[in-house]
Amino acid sequence: MSTVSLQQPLVRAPRRRRVRWGRGLAWAVMILFLVLTLFPFLWIIRTALSTTRSLPSAPSDLLPVDFTWGAFARVLGLSSRAQAIAQGGSGASVNFWLYLRNSAVYATGVTIGQVFFSSMAAYAFARLRWRGRNLVFAIFLGALLVPPIFTQLPNFILIKNMGLLNTLPGMILPTFFMTPFAVFFMRQFMLGINHEIEESAALDGAGPWRTFFRIILPLSSAPATTLAILIFITTWNDYFWPLLVGNTGSTRVLTVALGVFESQTPSGSPDWAGLMAATLVAAAPVLILFIAFARKIIDSIGYSGGK
Amino acid sequence: MPTLSRRELLGLASASALAVTLAACGNGSSTGSSGATGDAAIDTSKASGEVTYWLWDNNQQPAYQKVADNFHAANPGITVKITQYGWNDYWTNITNGFVAGTAPDVFTNHLSMYPQFVSQNQLVPLDATLAKDGVKTDVFQKGLADLWVGPDGHRYGLPKDFDTISIFYNKALVSAAGVKDADLQSLTWNPTDGGTYEKMIAHLTIDVNGVRGDQPGFDKSKVKVYGLGLDGGSGGAYGQTQWSMYTGTTGWTFTDKNPWGTHYNYDKPEFQNTMAWMRSLIAKGYMPSLQAVTGTASADLFGAGKYAMITNGSWMIKQMFSYKGVQTGLAPTPTGPSGKRSSMFNGLADSIWVGSKNKPAAAKWVEYLGSAAAQDVIGQAGVVFPAIPSGTQAAQAAFKAAGVDVTSFLMQVNDGTTFLFPITEHATQIGNIMQPAVDAVFTGQSPANSLTSANQQVNALFTS
Amino acid sequence: MFIAPAALGFVVFFLYPALRGFYFSLTQYNLLGTPQWIGFANFAEIPHDPLFWNSLKVTVEYVVLNIGFQTVIAVLLAVLMQRLTTSTLVRGALLLPWLISNVIAALTWFWLLDYQIGLVNQFLSWLGVDRIAFFADNFWAIPTIAMVNIWRNMGYTALLVFAGLQTIPRYVYEAAAIDGCSEWRAFWRITLPLLRPVLAMVLVLTVTGSFQVFDTVAVTTKGGPVNITRVIQFYIYQKAFADGQFGYASALSVVLFVILAVLAALQLRLLRAGESDLA
């Protein structure tokens, strides 16, 4: 195991001066990108803290226009219908905690299934040798190229015929077993795993299942965690499918519920403050999760040096 | 409610999307074709159970909940369950529901969608049921009920509300130009020089140096306030809030007959001259270009004080009067060559889906929604104009109580200067042809007579 | 065995709808009727469709801008992340745009870049520069849409590349450093080659992904003004769902599918994605 910390300069002393200069430049570039990335969020926060119908009166102010927490109250379902409408919001009721729970169940379910089953498939594509492997993989990959508009309706009917409409399993199922992306992702990382480890396992008499569970999965924990985060976030942000399949009160997820802040009537403008507050509130749990897990990724970095 | 602008087209597109697949899936076609229940009357006398009802305007949901509660009180056996979806999601869900058998019993229907639903046999004809239950269809504002009679002569919806067009103006910007509110009430327009209307627009336009549009030295490349705003784009095939109130005064009509015309008139000089006039306003700097309005909603730009006046529909009243720091006024659209004003007349209705499992209760609910008892309650909420005159009056009173004088909208109805939204087949395709074509005239890329060839494409849809 | 569950999900939820779409491409199929078999007539019509060529041109312009900038920026950011800081905060910050939906990203920029009241244009006119109709100008519209998507996706793509960087054992760099190899050289000689499988994946994903650009156009310009932002997915969508030419739209999708498949195969081959120099 390598114990070199990341902060340690990788280049030796003689070049130190030049390296420092390079680092300064590197930091400057990094900060530039951070600013570019974060500025629109400043804008989103500023809008979320404004009063919707006051926004056009100061369209380019960097600070909130007529500061209010009202938008957040609307998002969390804390303001009365009359209050919400008076502030330019919608009169819809928001049962925030229920939707949060549904989103969590939906995203977690999809993530667990997809990461596990896709890893299994990726293992078969990356490490096992069997006839037709490359062809099957190519076909799997082809699914990346199918426009979602073609898959949505047949899947909806299928779920309906299975009697799973307005249930969480019905929402989870289509992406529970795989997405082409997840298989592709895991395969590419598994390609990089050292053959020798596997070979020595094989010498010890370990079958493919044992190798998969004991060696490949643990070794892939960093990409798998990354993948899990990506899937979780994608699923968390999913709007259209849960709207279609689970829009009754009891299975409604956060994104769908917060859709009421978008424009409800044609040609009206949205409840800007509510929309932006909803965006922030919906993004907060994933952000927290990401920060928690990102640490884990860093902790598990050492795996690759495990030779 | 307004007709399609580009934004809405999208929602409709995705809706028709699913309609496409109606035929593809055995499921849908079964409900579809068997839905041809003919015009047998539904027996509403023993109606009971639950009715599902969908609408998209969340501003109206509280009022409709109140109506549903009243209905339940009068018919204790029937419960109405209301679900609201935003405009874009609404149509997708409706048509998905048609396919999968999960559509609501009763739903708010839109003129732009309903021809398609009729031709796909998705709606229950209401005539016999209404006749049997003694429900009159002549109680609504004149013309509205005709909109909902299909090409087969059957009625597929009962009117609920309507909308017309007016000029919204920014009082501060108008009085800064030395114009009195009264001056805006009787403007005249013609497609040649724009009449007193264009003079007013020019006068209300100011560049960054404070020079007005009708003064020498006006810099049209640096306009601070446009005399007339433009609602989101060229208006495409219908121009409901952009130009239909002008073309309506020239004697021009969209189609050979309405509803269910089969020939469009985009090749007529009255129409093309009006488009050329619109383009000239942009070229003179009195109205923003398409480039300038591709962005924030026109209402927000009005709220930002960028427009002295803008034409828009009655469904926008609430929003247009809610902006901080903007005192909004209302004026009727100008009179044109015909000597009269003009406004598109558009409305919504409630329809029953053929796949409804509880048609008796659904019919009972639709009949109730079409009654004065229900529409008065909706009117009192002061959001839209209900289709029944007593409901319209209730709405007028509610707006008045909120400090808004809606005379300029109702004037068109009372004076009989409205014309009905053109209902024809192929609405979405027509939109797809006309949007880029009218866009190109507005940007100056093509002359107005280029619309003749677009018109040929449109009319070809009806011959093939 | 290992692929059984994934194969099940694949066949039911991806393959079946795709095959159905292919079948429709050989039919004439409008809103009302049943599909009518017309063989390859749809495909024969495509080369004569000026709107198809226009949409392809617009899409390619978008893809080139998007991929070019996004890949370079992502690799740059990934390397910077690896070298400069372990801070989760920085990483989280860069990923932030990806946590919000396409629609919100597009709407936020739509407001910021608005011609009349957008902050950016206010800033430009304050500088004395002419205002720019970012979303509606013939020159700017596609680059602007590309920029919005680069903004949203660069952190995410950087994270993918970063994950790839993590699989490169540190001893390789250490050895290089001992040999007196500069960081710059190490990047070209070691990092990039070893990154090949991941880079190949990132490229395939971003290329296919950007050919499918839709949301950003749908919530902002809707393909206009005139046709300048009518990207191919939006065109397919309109054909299928608004014009009721589902068969023709399916044929367009098949054409797009073939183009993408060829591109993907080329990329995988060129980058020899199937192998890592480490393995």
Short mmCIF file of N, CA, C and O in Angstrom, two decimals, chain A residues 52-59 65-66 81 85-86 88-93 152-154 156-157 160-161 165 239-240 243-245 247-248 252 256 259-270 272, chain B residues 1-2 5 7-8 18 21 25 27 56-59 61-62 65 81 83-89 92-93 96-97 99-102 231 296-297 299-301 303-305 312 315-316 318-319 322-324:
data_model
loop_
_atom_site.label_atom_id
_atom_site.label_comp_id
_atom_site.label_asym_id
_atom_site.label_seq_id
_atom_site.Cartn_x
_atom_site.Cartn_y
_atom_site.Cartn_z
N THR A 52 -41.09 36.99 -5.64
CA THR A 52 -41.17 36.72 -7.07
C THR A 52 -41.57 37.93 -7.91
O THR A 52 -40.91 38.27 -8.88
N ARG A 53 -42.66 38.57 -7.54
CA ARG A 53 -43.16 39.65 -8.39
C ARG A 53 -42.39 40.95 -8.23
O ARG A 53 -42.70 41.95 -8.87
N SER A 54 -41.38 40.94 -7.35
CA SER A 54 -40.53 42.12 -7.26
C SER A 54 -39.29 41.96 -8.11
O SER A 54 -38.59 42.94 -8.40
N LEU A 55 -39.00 40.72 -8.51
CA LEU A 55 -37.75 40.46 -9.22
C LEU A 55 -37.54 41.35 -10.45
O LEU A 55 -36.45 41.90 -10.61
N PRO A 56 -38.54 41.51 -11.32
CA PRO A 56 -38.29 42.32 -12.52
C PRO A 56 -37.97 43.77 -12.20
O PRO A 56 -37.37 44.47 -13.02
N SER A 57 -38.31 44.26 -11.00
CA SER A 57 -38.04 45.66 -10.70
C SER A 57 -36.55 45.90 -10.49
O SER A 57 -36.09 47.04 -10.57
N ALA A 58 -35.80 44.85 -10.22
CA ALA A 58 -34.36 44.99 -10.08
C ALA A 58 -33.69 43.77 -10.69
O ALA A 58 -33.10 42.96 -9.99
N PRO A 59 -33.80 43.63 -12.02
CA PRO A 59 -33.42 42.36 -12.65
C PRO A 59 -31.94 42.02 -12.54
O PRO A 59 -31.58 40.87 -12.69
N VAL A 65 -34.17 40.71 -3.95
CA VAL A 65 -35.08 41.83 -4.12
C VAL A 65 -36.25 41.61 -3.16
O VAL A 65 -36.92 40.59 -3.23
N ASP A 66 -36.47 42.54 -2.26
CA ASP A 66 -37.50 42.38 -1.22
C ASP A 66 -37.31 41.05 -0.49
O ASP A 66 -38.10 40.13 -0.61
N ARG A 81 -52.14 28.61 1.79
CA ARG A 81 -52.44 28.80 0.38
C ARG A 81 -52.56 30.28 0.03
O ARG A 81 -51.99 30.74 -0.96
N ILE A 85 -50.14 32.33 -2.62
CA ILE A 85 -50.65 32.99 -3.81
C ILE A 85 -50.33 34.48 -3.79
O ILE A 85 -49.93 35.06 -4.79
N ALA A 86 -50.43 35.07 -2.61
CA ALA A 86 -50.14 36.49 -2.48
C ALA A 86 -48.69 36.79 -2.86
O ALA A 86 -48.37 37.87 -3.35
N GLY A 88 -47.05 35.37 -5.15
CA GLY A 88 -46.77 35.00 -6.53
C GLY A 88 -46.53 33.52 -6.71
O GLY A 88 -46.07 33.06 -7.74
N GLY A 89 -46.83 32.74 -5.66
CA GLY A 89 -46.61 31.30 -5.73
C GLY A 89 -47.87 30.57 -6.14
O GLY A 89 -48.84 31.17 -6.60
N SER A 90 -47.85 29.27 -5.98
CA SER A 90 -49.02 28.48 -6.34
C SER A 90 -49.78 28.13 -5.08
O SER A 90 -49.28 28.22 -3.97
N GLY A 91 -51.03 27.72 -5.27
CA GLY A 91 -51.84 27.37 -4.12
C GLY A 91 -51.76 25.90 -3.78
O GLY A 91 -52.54 25.41 -2.97
N ALA A 92 -50.84 25.19 -4.40
CA ALA A 92 -50.79 23.75 -4.16
C ALA A 92 -50.20 23.45 -2.79
O ALA A 92 -49.35 24.17 -2.29
N SER A 93 -50.68 22.37 -2.19
CA SER A 93 -50.14 22.02 -0.88
C SER A 93 -48.93 21.10 -1.07
O SER A 93 -48.86 20.31 -1.99
N GLN A 152 -40.21 5.25 -23.21
CA GLN A 152 -41.07 5.70 -22.13
C GLN A 152 -42.46 5.08 -22.15
O GLN A 152 -42.93 4.56 -21.15
N LEU A 153 -43.10 5.11 -23.30
CA LEU A 153 -44.50 4.66 -23.32
C LEU A 153 -44.65 3.15 -23.17
O LEU A 153 -45.47 2.71 -22.36
N PRO A 154 -43.91 2.33 -23.92
CA PRO A 154 -44.03 0.89 -23.69
C PRO A 154 -43.79 0.52 -22.22
O PRO A 154 -44.49 -0.33 -21.67
N PHE A 156 -44.28 2.36 -19.63
CA PHE A 156 -45.42 2.81 -18.83
C PHE A 156 -46.53 1.77 -18.88
O PHE A 156 -47.11 1.39 -17.87
N ILE A 157 -46.80 1.29 -20.10
CA ILE A 157 -47.88 0.31 -20.26
C ILE A 157 -47.53 -0.99 -19.56
O ILE A 157 -48.38 -1.62 -18.91
N LYS A 160 -48.05 -0.62 -15.95
CA LYS A 160 -49.49 -0.59 -15.67
C LYS A 160 -50.06 -2.02 -15.71
O LYS A 160 -50.83 -2.41 -14.84
N ASN A 161 -49.66 -2.78 -16.73
CA ASN A 161 -50.18 -4.15 -16.84
C ASN A 161 -49.70 -5.03 -15.70
O ASN A 161 -50.35 -6.01 -15.34
N LEU A 165 -48.65 0.45 -11.14
CA LEU A 165 -48.83 1.89 -11.26
C LEU A 165 -49.00 2.50 -9.88
O LEU A 165 -49.68 1.94 -9.02
N TYR A 239 -37.51 13.33 -13.24
CA TYR A 239 -38.79 14.02 -13.13
C TYR A 239 -39.90 13.29 -13.89
O TYR A 239 -40.96 13.00 -13.35
N PHE A 240 -39.61 12.99 -15.15
CA PHE A 240 -40.70 12.58 -16.01
C PHE A 240 -41.27 11.21 -15.66
O PHE A 240 -42.49 11.04 -15.57
N LEU A 243 -43.27 11.15 -12.51
CA LEU A 243 -44.51 11.90 -12.73
C LEU A 243 -45.55 11.00 -13.38
O LEU A 243 -46.72 11.00 -13.02
N LEU A 244 -45.07 10.20 -14.33
CA LEU A 244 -45.95 9.33 -15.08
C LEU A 244 -46.47 8.20 -14.21
O LEU A 244 -47.65 7.87 -14.20
N VAL A 245 -45.58 7.59 -13.48
CA VAL A 245 -45.89 6.31 -12.83
C VAL A 245 -46.31 6.48 -11.39
O VAL A 245 -47.03 5.65 -10.85
N ASN A 247 -47.64 9.55 -9.44
CA ASN A 247 -48.00 10.91 -9.05
C ASN A 247 -49.17 10.99 -8.08
O ASN A 247 -49.75 12.04 -7.88
N THR A 248 -49.53 9.88 -7.47
CA THR A 248 -50.55 10.01 -6.43
C THR A 248 -49.84 10.54 -5.19
O THR A 248 -48.62 10.46 -5.08
N ARG A 252 -45.64 10.24 -4.57
CA ARG A 252 -45.07 11.39 -5.26
C ARG A 252 -43.67 11.68 -4.71
O ARG A 252 -43.45 11.70 -3.51
N VAL A 256 -41.22 15.87 -8.51
CA VAL A 256 -42.56 15.99 -9.08
C VAL A 256 -43.37 16.99 -8.27
O VAL A 256 -44.03 17.87 -8.82
N GLY A 259 -42.52 20.44 -8.90
CA GLY A 259 -42.88 20.90 -10.23
C GLY A 259 -43.96 21.97 -10.19
O GLY A 259 -44.12 22.72 -11.15
N VAL A 260 -44.70 22.06 -9.09
CA VAL A 260 -45.77 23.07 -9.03
C VAL A 260 -45.20 24.48 -9.04
O VAL A 260 -45.94 25.43 -9.25
N PHE A 261 -43.90 24.60 -8.83
CA PHE A 261 -43.33 25.94 -8.84
C PHE A 261 -42.98 26.40 -10.25
O PHE A 261 -42.69 27.55 -10.48
N GLU A 262 -43.00 25.45 -11.19
CA GLU A 262 -42.83 25.88 -12.57
C GLU A 262 -44.14 26.48 -13.03
O GLU A 262 -45.16 26.37 -12.38
N SER A 263 -44.08 27.08 -14.18
CA SER A 263 -45.27 27.77 -14.66
C SER A 263 -46.43 26.79 -14.80
O SER A 263 -46.32 25.76 -15.43
N GLN A 264 -47.55 27.12 -14.18
CA GLN A 264 -48.68 26.21 -14.19
C GLN A 264 -49.64 26.51 -15.32
O GLN A 264 -50.45 25.69 -15.70
N THR A 265 -49.62 27.74 -15.81
CA THR A 265 -50.51 28.07 -16.90
C THR A 265 -49.65 28.49 -18.07
O THR A 265 -48.56 29.01 -17.90
N PRO A 266 -50.15 28.26 -19.28
CA PRO A 266 -49.36 28.65 -20.44
C PRO A 266 -49.10 30.16 -20.44
O PRO A 266 -49.97 30.92 -20.03
N SER A 267 -47.93 30.53 -20.86
CA SER A 267 -47.47 31.92 -21.05
C SER A 267 -47.33 32.74 -19.78
O SER A 267 -46.86 33.86 -19.81
N GLY A 268 -47.67 32.18 -18.62
CA GLY A 268 -47.35 32.87 -17.38
C GLY A 268 -45.88 32.64 -17.08
O GLY A 268 -45.27 31.76 -17.66
N SER A 269 -45.31 33.44 -16.19
CA SER A 269 -43.93 33.12 -15.83
C SER A 269 -43.95 32.36 -14.51
O SER A 269 -44.90 32.48 -13.75
N PRO A 270 -42.94 31.54 -14.27
CA PRO A 270 -42.97 30.71 -13.07
C PRO A 270 -42.85 31.53 -11.80
O PRO A 270 -42.52 32.71 -11.82
N TRP A 272 -40.61 32.35 -9.69
CA TRP A 272 -39.14 32.24 -9.73
C TRP A 272 -38.54 31.92 -8.38
O TRP A 272 -37.70 31.03 -8.26
N MET B 1 -58.27 30.78 -21.69
CA MET B 1 -56.86 30.40 -21.82
C MET B 1 -56.35 30.68 -23.22
O MET B 1 -57.08 30.66 -24.18
N PRO B 2 -55.07 30.95 -23.33
CA PRO B 2 -54.50 31.34 -24.61
C PRO B 2 -54.34 30.13 -25.52
O PRO B 2 -54.41 29.00 -25.06
N SER B 5 -48.51 29.14 -27.88
CA SER B 5 -47.29 29.83 -28.24
C SER B 5 -46.28 28.71 -28.33
O SER B 5 -46.59 27.56 -28.10
N ARG B 7 -43.88 27.81 -26.45
CA ARG B 7 -43.68 27.07 -25.21
C ARG B 7 -44.75 26.00 -25.04
O ARG B 7 -44.50 24.88 -24.68
N GLU B 8 -45.98 26.40 -25.34
CA GLU B 8 -47.07 25.46 -25.12
C GLU B 8 -47.04 24.34 -26.13
O GLU B 8 -47.41 23.22 -25.83
N LEU B 18 -48.24 10.88 -27.27
CA LEU B 18 -48.76 9.68 -26.67
C LEU B 18 -49.98 9.30 -27.42
O LEU B 18 -50.28 8.14 -27.58
N THR B 21 -49.33 6.88 -30.05
CA THR B 21 -49.18 5.49 -29.69
C THR B 21 -50.50 4.87 -29.32
O THR B 21 -50.57 3.69 -29.10
N CYS B 25 -50.83 0.55 -29.29
CA CYS B 25 -50.97 -0.37 -28.18
C CYS B 25 -52.40 -0.86 -28.12
O CYS B 25 -53.32 -0.06 -28.10
N ASN B 27 -54.16 -1.86 -25.98
CA ASN B 27 -54.83 -1.27 -24.86
C ASN B 27 -55.64 -0.03 -25.18
O ASN B 27 -56.80 0.09 -24.82
N TRP B 56 -55.45 22.26 -14.83
CA TRP B 56 -54.02 22.63 -14.78
C TRP B 56 -53.75 23.93 -14.05
O TRP B 56 -52.65 24.15 -13.60
N ASP B 57 -54.73 24.79 -13.91
CA ASP B 57 -54.45 26.09 -13.31
C ASP B 57 -54.56 26.01 -11.79
O ASP B 57 -55.66 25.95 -11.25
N ASN B 58 -53.41 26.04 -11.13
CA ASN B 58 -53.48 25.89 -9.67
C ASN B 58 -54.08 27.11 -8.99
O ASN B 58 -54.52 27.03 -7.85
N ASN B 59 -54.11 28.25 -9.73
CA ASN B 59 -54.77 29.41 -9.14
C ASN B 59 -56.26 29.18 -8.97
O ASN B 59 -56.92 29.84 -8.18
N GLN B 61 -57.58 26.08 -8.42
CA GLN B 61 -57.89 24.85 -7.69
C GLN B 61 -58.73 25.09 -6.43
O GLN B 61 -59.68 24.36 -6.19
N PRO B 62 -58.40 26.12 -5.63
CA PRO B 62 -59.23 26.34 -4.43
C PRO B 62 -60.70 26.55 -4.78
O PRO B 62 -61.58 25.98 -4.13
N GLN B 65 -62.28 23.33 -5.76
CA GLN B 65 -62.50 22.47 -4.59
C GLN B 65 -63.80 22.87 -3.91
O GLN B 65 -64.59 22.02 -3.49
N LYS B 81 -62.80 13.91 -6.91
CA LYS B 81 -61.41 13.98 -6.52
C LYS B 81 -60.66 14.82 -7.55
O LYS B 81 -60.56 14.44 -8.71
N THR B 83 -57.39 16.62 -9.21
CA THR B 83 -55.93 16.57 -9.30
C THR B 83 -55.48 17.68 -10.24
O THR B 83 -56.11 17.91 -11.27
N GLN B 84 -54.40 18.34 -9.87
CA GLN B 84 -53.90 19.44 -10.69
C GLN B 84 -52.50 19.10 -11.21
O GLN B 84 -51.66 18.59 -10.46
N TYR B 85 -52.27 19.33 -12.49
CA TYR B 85 -50.94 19.18 -13.08
C TYR B 85 -50.59 20.48 -13.80
O TYR B 85 -51.48 21.11 -14.37
N GLY B 86 -49.32 20.84 -13.80
CA GLY B 86 -48.91 22.02 -14.56
C GLY B 86 -49.17 21.79 -16.05
O GLY B 86 -49.23 20.66 -16.51
N TRP B 87 -49.33 22.88 -16.78
CA TRP B 87 -49.76 22.85 -18.18
C TRP B 87 -49.06 21.80 -19.03
O TRP B 87 -49.69 21.01 -19.72
N ASN B 88 -47.73 21.79 -19.02
CA ASN B 88 -47.02 20.85 -19.87
C ASN B 88 -47.24 19.40 -19.47
O ASN B 88 -47.46 18.54 -20.29
N ASP B 89 -47.18 19.14 -18.18
CA ASP B 89 -47.37 17.77 -17.70
C ASP B 89 -48.79 17.31 -17.91
O ASP B 89 -49.06 16.13 -18.08
N THR B 92 -49.51 15.55 -21.30
CA THR B 92 -48.81 14.29 -21.35
C THR B 92 -49.53 13.24 -20.52
O THR B 92 -49.70 12.10 -20.94
N ASN B 93 -49.95 13.67 -19.35
CA ASN B 93 -50.63 12.73 -18.47
C ASN B 93 -52.00 12.33 -19.01
O ASN B 93 -52.41 11.18 -18.88
N ASN B 96 -51.30 9.90 -21.98
CA ASN B 96 -50.81 8.65 -21.40
C ASN B 96 -51.96 7.90 -20.76
O ASN B 96 -52.05 6.68 -20.85
N GLY B 97 -52.80 8.65 -20.09
CA GLY B 97 -53.95 8.04 -19.43
C GLY B 97 -54.90 7.40 -20.43
O GLY B 97 -55.45 6.33 -20.18
N VAL B 99 -54.07 6.05 -23.22
CA VAL B 99 -53.43 4.82 -23.67
C VAL B 99 -53.53 3.74 -22.60
O VAL B 99 -53.91 2.60 -22.88
N ALA B 100 -53.18 4.09 -21.39
CA ALA B 100 -53.06 3.09 -20.35
C ALA B 100 -54.37 2.86 -19.60
O ALA B 100 -54.44 1.98 -18.74
N GLY B 101 -55.37 3.63 -19.90
CA GLY B 101 -56.64 3.44 -19.20
C GLY B 101 -56.66 4.09 -17.84
O GLY B 101 -57.40 3.67 -16.95
N THR B 102 -55.85 5.11 -17.65
CA THR B 102 -55.81 5.75 -16.34
C THR B 102 -56.20 7.23 -16.41
O THR B 102 -55.96 7.97 -15.47
N ASP B 231 -45.28 39.67 -27.08
CA ASP B 231 -45.46 38.56 -26.16
C ASP B 231 -44.74 37.29 -26.61
O ASP B 231 -45.32 36.44 -27.25
N THR B 296 -36.69 35.96 -21.11
CA THR B 296 -37.64 36.11 -20.03
C THR B 296 -39.07 36.33 -20.53
O THR B 296 -39.28 36.98 -21.55
N ALA B 297 -40.04 35.79 -19.80
CA ALA B 297 -41.44 35.93 -20.18
C ALA B 297 -41.81 37.40 -20.34
O ALA B 297 -41.33 38.26 -19.61
N ALA B 299 -44.35 39.00 -19.55
CA ALA B 299 -44.94 39.60 -18.37
C ALA B 299 -43.85 40.13 -17.43
O ALA B 299 -43.96 41.21 -16.86
N ASP B 300 -42.77 39.35 -17.29
CA ASP B 300 -41.67 39.79 -16.42
C ASP B 300 -40.97 41.02 -17.00
O ASP B 300 -40.52 41.90 -16.25
N LEU B 301 -40.88 41.08 -18.34
CA LEU B 301 -40.27 42.26 -18.97
C LEU B 301 -41.15 43.49 -18.76
O LEU B 301 -40.67 44.59 -18.53
N GLY B 303 -43.03 43.81 -16.19
CA GLY B 303 -42.79 44.09 -14.78
C GLY B 303 -41.48 44.83 -14.55
O GLY B 303 -41.31 45.52 -13.55
N ALA B 304 -40.54 44.66 -15.49
CA ALA B 304 -39.25 45.34 -15.36
C ALA B 304 -39.29 46.74 -15.96
O ALA B 304 -38.27 47.41 -16.02
N GLY B 305 -40.46 47.15 -16.45
CA GLY B 305 -40.58 48.51 -16.98
C GLY B 305 -39.98 48.67 -18.36
O GLY B 305 -39.60 49.77 -18.75
N ASN B 312 -52.05 41.47 -24.33
CA ASN B 312 -52.03 40.14 -23.72
C ASN B 312 -53.45 39.73 -23.35
O ASN B 312 -54.38 40.52 -23.47
N TRP B 315 -56.32 35.97 -19.15
CA TRP B 315 -55.78 35.03 -18.17
C TRP B 315 -54.54 35.56 -17.48
O TRP B 315 -54.10 35.00 -16.49
N MET B 316 -53.96 36.65 -18.01
CA MET B 316 -52.74 37.21 -17.42
C MET B 316 -53.03 38.34 -16.43
O MET B 316 -52.10 38.91 -15.86
N LYS B 318 -54.12 38.66 -13.41
CA LYS B 318 -53.61 38.53 -12.05
C LYS B 318 -52.11 38.81 -11.98
O LYS B 318 -51.64 39.56 -11.14
N GLN B 319 -51.40 38.17 -12.91
CA GLN B 319 -49.95 38.35 -12.89
C GLN B 319 -49.54 39.77 -13.28
O GLN B 319 -48.67 40.38 -12.64
N SER B 322 -49.59 42.21 -10.52
CA SER B 322 -48.96 41.84 -9.26
C SER B 322 -47.54 42.37 -9.13
O SER B 322 -46.90 42.16 -8.11
N TYR B 323 -47.02 43.05 -10.19
CA TYR B 323 -45.62 43.45 -10.12
C TYR B 323 -45.39 44.63 -9.21
O TYR B 323 -46.13 45.61 -9.23
N LYS B 324 -44.31 44.49 -8.47
CA LYS B 324 -43.95 45.55 -7.55
C LYS B 324 -43.44 46.76 -8.34
O LYS B 324 -42.68 46.61 -9.30
#
